[in-house]
Amino acid sequence: MTPFERPPVGMNLGRTAKLVAQAFDAALVEAGGTLPVWLTLLSVKSSKLANQRELAGMIGIQGATLTHHLNAMEAQGLLMRRRDPVNRRVHLVELTEAGEAMFETLRKAALVFDKRLRTGLSDERLAEFAQVLAVLRANVEAPSFGRLLTAFPGDKNDIPPRSRKPARKVKS
């Protein structure tokens, strides 16, 4: 069998990851939350009095995106922010009672989803799968893979030009 007779691992992994992520997000929405809310609650819960910069790093998003989520969650009464007494430029984030309740609701939904996702897989197969994922991650993080990414695509004509909006006219 040649490598082209079956889908490349990366393509199969990408499609599966996207489908699993969509299903997980749908399970969280059904429970009354969203993936960003769950990730934020989980991150705040796992680190007492985290600041916004730490949270953004833990979740893997930009600070401005996190601020948007925190504003919405604060308006819903799920968390509160206060200035760090040591460094007034830093905001500390804490869950409110409603945030604790939402965390528990979404935690239960995540556990149910995980149990359903693992159906038919033994602990041994799951452990092997975790090892395979670790190797794939290490391969992507390897310096030689990074050089491959910077060299792709090989021809600058393969990259479509960015569309640009015309500049706004300013009244004088």
mmCIF file of C-alpha atoms in Angstrom:
data_model
loop_
_atom_site.group_PDB
_atom_site.id
_atom_site.type_symbol
_atom_site.label_atom_id
_atom_site.label_comp_id
_atom_site.label_asym_id
_atom_site.label_seq_id
_atom_site.Cartn_x
_atom_site.Cartn_y
_atom_site.Cartn_z
ATOM 1 C CA MET A 1 0.000 0.000 0.000
ATOM 2 C CA THR A 2 1.423 3.393 -0.966
ATOM 3 C CA PRO A 3 1.139 6.410 1.337
ATOM 4 C CA PHE A 4 -1.398 7.955 -1.055
ATOM 5 C CA GLU A 5 -3.868 5.060 -0.732
ATOM 6 C CA ARG A 6 -4.889 6.230 2.753
ATOM 7 C CA PRO A 7 -5.406 9.744 4.103
ATOM 8 C CA PRO A 8 -2.320 11.345 5.642
ATOM 9 C CA VAL A 9 -2.226 11.096 9.450
ATOM 10 C CA GLY A 10 -2.295 14.879 9.830
ATOM 11 C CA MET A 11 -5.410 15.228 7.683
ATOM 12 C CA ASN A 12 -7.224 12.462 9.553
ATOM 13 C CA LEU A 13 -6.117 13.888 12.908
ATOM 14 C CA GLY A 14 -7.214 17.386 11.906
ATOM 15 C CA ARG A 15 -10.661 16.263 10.785
ATOM 16 C CA THR A 16 -11.150 14.171 13.914
ATOM 17 C CA ALA A 17 -9.973 16.965 16.213
ATOM 18 C CA LYS A 18 -12.349 19.432 14.560
ATOM 19 C CA LEU A 19 -15.303 17.049 14.864
ATOM 20 C CA VAL A 20 -14.539 16.214 18.515
ATOM 21 C CA ALA A 21 -14.113 19.918 19.346
ATOM 22 C CA GLN A 22 -17.453 20.767 17.721
ATOM 23 C CA ALA A 23 -19.204 17.968 19.611
ATOM 24 C CA PHE A 24 -17.605 19.046 22.912
ATOM 25 C CA ASP A 25 -18.625 22.662 22.351
ATOM 26 C CA ALA A 26 -22.183 21.509 21.592
ATOM 27 C CA ALA A 27 -22.248 19.517 24.856
ATOM 28 C CA LEU A 28 -21.097 22.607 26.774
ATOM 29 C CA VAL A 29 -23.711 24.802 25.050
ATOM 30 C CA GLU A 30 -26.398 22.268 25.977
ATOM 31 C CA ALA A 31 -25.228 22.564 29.610
ATOM 32 C CA GLY A 32 -25.502 26.360 29.445
ATOM 33 C CA GLY A 33 -21.913 27.345 28.673
ATOM 34 C CA THR A 34 -19.392 27.550 25.871
ATOM 35 C CA LEU A 35 -15.854 26.324 25.348
ATOM 36 C CA PRO A 36 -14.302 29.737 26.153
ATOM 37 C CA VAL A 37 -16.386 29.971 29.348
ATOM 38 C CA TRP A 38 -15.373 26.437 30.367
ATOM 39 C CA LEU A 39 -11.679 27.043 29.669
ATOM 40 C CA THR A 40 -11.760 30.319 31.590
ATOM 41 C CA LEU A 41 -13.605 28.835 34.583
ATOM 42 C CA LEU A 42 -11.280 25.822 34.612
ATOM 43 C CA SER A 43 -8.184 28.024 34.455
ATOM 44 C CA VAL A 44 -9.394 30.362 37.216
ATOM 45 C CA LYS A 45 -10.450 27.411 39.365
ATOM 46 C CA SER A 46 -7.105 25.647 38.955
ATOM 47 C CA SER A 47 -5.034 28.699 39.933
ATOM 48 C CA LYS A 48 -6.216 30.754 42.861
ATOM 49 C CA LEU A 49 -6.216 34.469 42.118
ATOM 50 C CA ALA A 50 -4.739 34.227 38.626
ATOM 51 C CA ASN A 51 -4.045 37.438 36.785
ATOM 52 C CA GLN A 52 -5.322 38.082 33.280
ATOM 53 C CA ARG A 53 -1.942 37.586 31.586
ATOM 54 C CA GLU A 54 -1.503 34.171 33.261
ATOM 55 C CA LEU A 55 -5.056 33.187 32.283
ATOM 56 C CA ALA A 56 -4.533 34.127 28.642
ATOM 57 C CA GLY A 57 -1.403 31.954 28.572
ATOM 58 C CA MET A 58 -3.151 29.032 30.257
ATOM 59 C CA ILE A 59 -6.070 29.169 27.825
ATOM 60 C CA GLY A 60 -3.882 29.861 24.794
ATOM 61 C CA ILE A 61 -5.532 33.076 23.622
ATOM 62 C CA GLN A 62 -4.543 36.712 23.233
ATOM 63 C CA GLY A 63 -5.073 39.141 26.100
ATOM 64 C CA ALA A 64 -7.642 41.209 24.179
ATOM 65 C CA THR A 65 -9.721 38.107 23.438
ATOM 66 C CA LEU A 66 -9.588 37.103 27.093
ATOM 67 C CA THR A 67 -10.669 40.590 28.154
ATOM 68 C CA HIS A 68 -13.732 40.243 25.911
ATOM 69 C CA HIS A 69 -14.626 36.902 27.543
ATOM 70 C CA LEU A 70 -13.954 38.196 31.057
ATOM 71 C CA ASN A 71 -16.151 41.258 30.468
ATOM 72 C CA ALA A 72 -19.043 39.032 29.376
ATOM 73 C CA MET A 73 -18.525 36.573 32.235
ATOM 74 C CA GLU A 74 -18.298 39.393 34.773
ATOM 75 C CA ALA A 75 -21.555 40.858 33.406
ATOM 76 C CA GLN A 76 -23.153 37.404 33.887
ATOM 77 C CA GLY A 77 -21.926 37.354 37.474
ATOM 78 C CA LEU A 78 -19.615 34.348 36.961
ATOM 79 C CA LEU A 79 -16.419 36.046 38.080
ATOM 80 C CA MET A 80 -15.037 39.230 39.490
ATOM 81 C CA ARG A 81 -11.829 41.115 38.856
ATOM 82 C CA ARG A 82 -9.960 43.262 41.312
ATOM 83 C CA ARG A 83 -6.668 45.070 41.266
ATOM 84 C CA ASP A 84 -3.650 43.328 42.737
ATOM 85 C CA PRO A 85 -2.706 45.273 45.874
ATOM 86 C CA VAL A 86 1.000 44.704 45.104
ATOM 87 C CA ASN A 87 0.802 45.815 41.452
ATOM 88 C CA ARG A 88 -2.215 47.994 40.637
ATOM 89 C CA ARG A 89 -1.740 47.435 36.890
ATOM 90 C CA VAL A 90 -2.597 43.742 37.318
ATOM 91 C CA HIS A 91 -6.158 42.447 37.645
ATOM 92 C CA LEU A 92 -6.777 39.307 39.693
ATOM 93 C CA VAL A 93 -9.677 37.096 38.642
ATOM 94 C CA GLU A 94 -11.854 35.065 41.025
ATOM 95 C CA LEU A 95 -14.981 32.969 40.578
ATOM 96 C CA THR A 96 -18.186 34.126 42.210
ATOM 97 C CA GLU A 97 -20.710 31.749 43.747
ATOM 98 C CA ALA A 98 -22.516 31.682 40.381
ATOM 99 C CA GLY A 99 -19.177 30.985 38.683
ATOM 100 C CA GLU A 100 -18.534 28.057 41.036
ATOM 101 C CA ALA A 101 -21.988 26.673 40.207
ATOM 102 C CA MET A 102 -21.409 27.087 36.450
ATOM 103 C CA PHE A 103 -18.015 25.411 36.816
ATOM 104 C CA GLU A 104 -19.664 22.371 38.441
ATOM 105 C CA THR A 105 -22.368 22.219 35.764
ATOM 106 C CA LEU A 106 -19.834 22.370 32.937
ATOM 107 C CA ARG A 107 -17.473 19.969 34.733
ATOM 108 C CA LYS A 108 -20.256 17.373 34.842
ATOM 109 C CA ALA A 109 -21.019 17.948 31.150
ATOM 110 C CA ALA A 110 -17.303 17.555 30.318
ATOM 111 C CA LEU A 111 -17.081 14.305 32.290
ATOM 112 C CA VAL A 112 -20.180 12.872 30.582
ATOM 113 C CA PHE A 113 -18.773 13.877 27.191
ATOM 114 C CA ASP A 114 -15.390 12.315 27.996
ATOM 115 C CA LYS A 115 -17.005 9.063 29.121
ATOM 116 C CA ARG A 116 -19.046 8.915 25.912
ATOM 117 C CA LEU A 117 -15.967 9.728 23.820
ATOM 118 C CA ARG A 118 -13.979 6.879 25.421
ATOM 119 C CA THR A 119 -16.716 4.287 24.820
ATOM 120 C CA GLY A 120 -15.244 1.079 23.416
ATOM 121 C CA LEU A 121 -11.643 1.983 24.247
ATOM 122 C CA SER A 122 -9.675 0.093 26.872
ATOM 123 C CA ASP A 123 -7.329 1.851 29.283
ATOM 124 C CA GLU A 124 -4.421 0.261 27.418
ATOM 125 C CA ARG A 125 -5.537 1.639 24.043
ATOM 126 C CA LEU A 126 -6.134 5.071 25.562
ATOM 127 C CA ALA A 127 -2.635 5.027 27.093
ATOM 128 C CA GLU A 128 -1.162 4.039 23.723
ATOM 129 C CA PHE A 129 -3.186 6.782 22.024
ATOM 130 C CA ALA A 130 -1.845 9.340 24.517
ATOM 131 C CA GLN A 131 1.691 8.197 23.679
ATOM 132 C CA VAL A 132 1.035 8.505 19.933
ATOM 133 C CA LEU A 133 -0.308 12.033 20.442
ATOM 134 C CA ALA A 134 2.776 12.919 22.495
ATOM 135 C CA VAL A 135 5.063 11.699 19.689
ATOM 136 C CA LEU A 136 3.073 13.648 17.067
ATOM 137 C CA ARG A 137 3.323 16.780 19.227
ATOM 138 C CA ALA A 138 7.070 16.275 19.718
ATOM 139 C CA ASN A 139 7.542 15.764 15.971
ATOM 140 C CA VAL A 140 5.754 19.041 15.221
ATOM 141 C CA GLU A 141 7.748 20.883 17.892
ATOM 142 C CA ALA A 142 11.079 19.537 16.583
ATOM 143 C CA PRO A 143 13.381 22.187 15.046
ATOM 144 C CA SER A 144 13.493 20.333 11.716
ATOM 145 C CA PHE A 145 9.699 20.526 11.459
ATOM 146 C CA GLY A 146 9.854 24.265 12.147
ATOM 147 C CA ARG A 147 12.214 24.704 9.191
ATOM 148 C CA LEU A 148 9.763 22.759 7.051
ATOM 149 C CA LEU A 149 6.931 25.080 8.076
ATOM 150 C CA THR A 150 8.913 28.222 7.271
ATOM 151 C CA ALA A 151 9.833 26.792 3.862
ATOM 152 C CA PHE A 152 6.199 25.972 3.002
ATOM 153 C CA PRO A 153 4.990 26.813 0.451
ATOM 154 C CA GLY A 154 8.155 26.782 -1.591
ATOM 155 C CA ASP A 155 6.949 29.290 -4.147
ATOM 156 C CA LYS A 156 5.706 32.731 -3.102
ATOM 157 C CA ASN A 157 3.192 32.548 -5.970
ATOM 158 C CA ASP A 158 1.416 29.773 -4.034
ATOM 159 C CA ILE A 159 0.284 32.344 -1.471
ATOM 160 C CA PRO A 160 -2.687 34.461 -2.576
ATOM 161 C CA PRO A 161 -2.258 38.206 -2.028
ATOM 162 C CA ARG A 162 -4.035 39.659 1.003
ATOM 163 C CA SER A 163 -7.153 41.583 0.258
ATOM 164 C CA ARG A 164 -6.941 45.118 1.502
ATOM 165 C CA LYS A 165 -9.696 47.562 2.183
ATOM 166 C CA PRO A 166 -9.209 50.898 0.529
ATOM 167 C CA ALA A 167 -8.008 53.600 2.916
ATOM 168 C CA ARG A 168 -10.727 55.684 4.521
ATOM 169 C CA LYS A 169 -10.993 59.216 3.281
ATOM 170 C CA VAL A 170 -10.584 61.736 6.049
ATOM 171 C CA LYS A 171 -12.411 65.042 5.789
ATOM 172 C CA SER A 172 -10.151 68.017 6.024
#
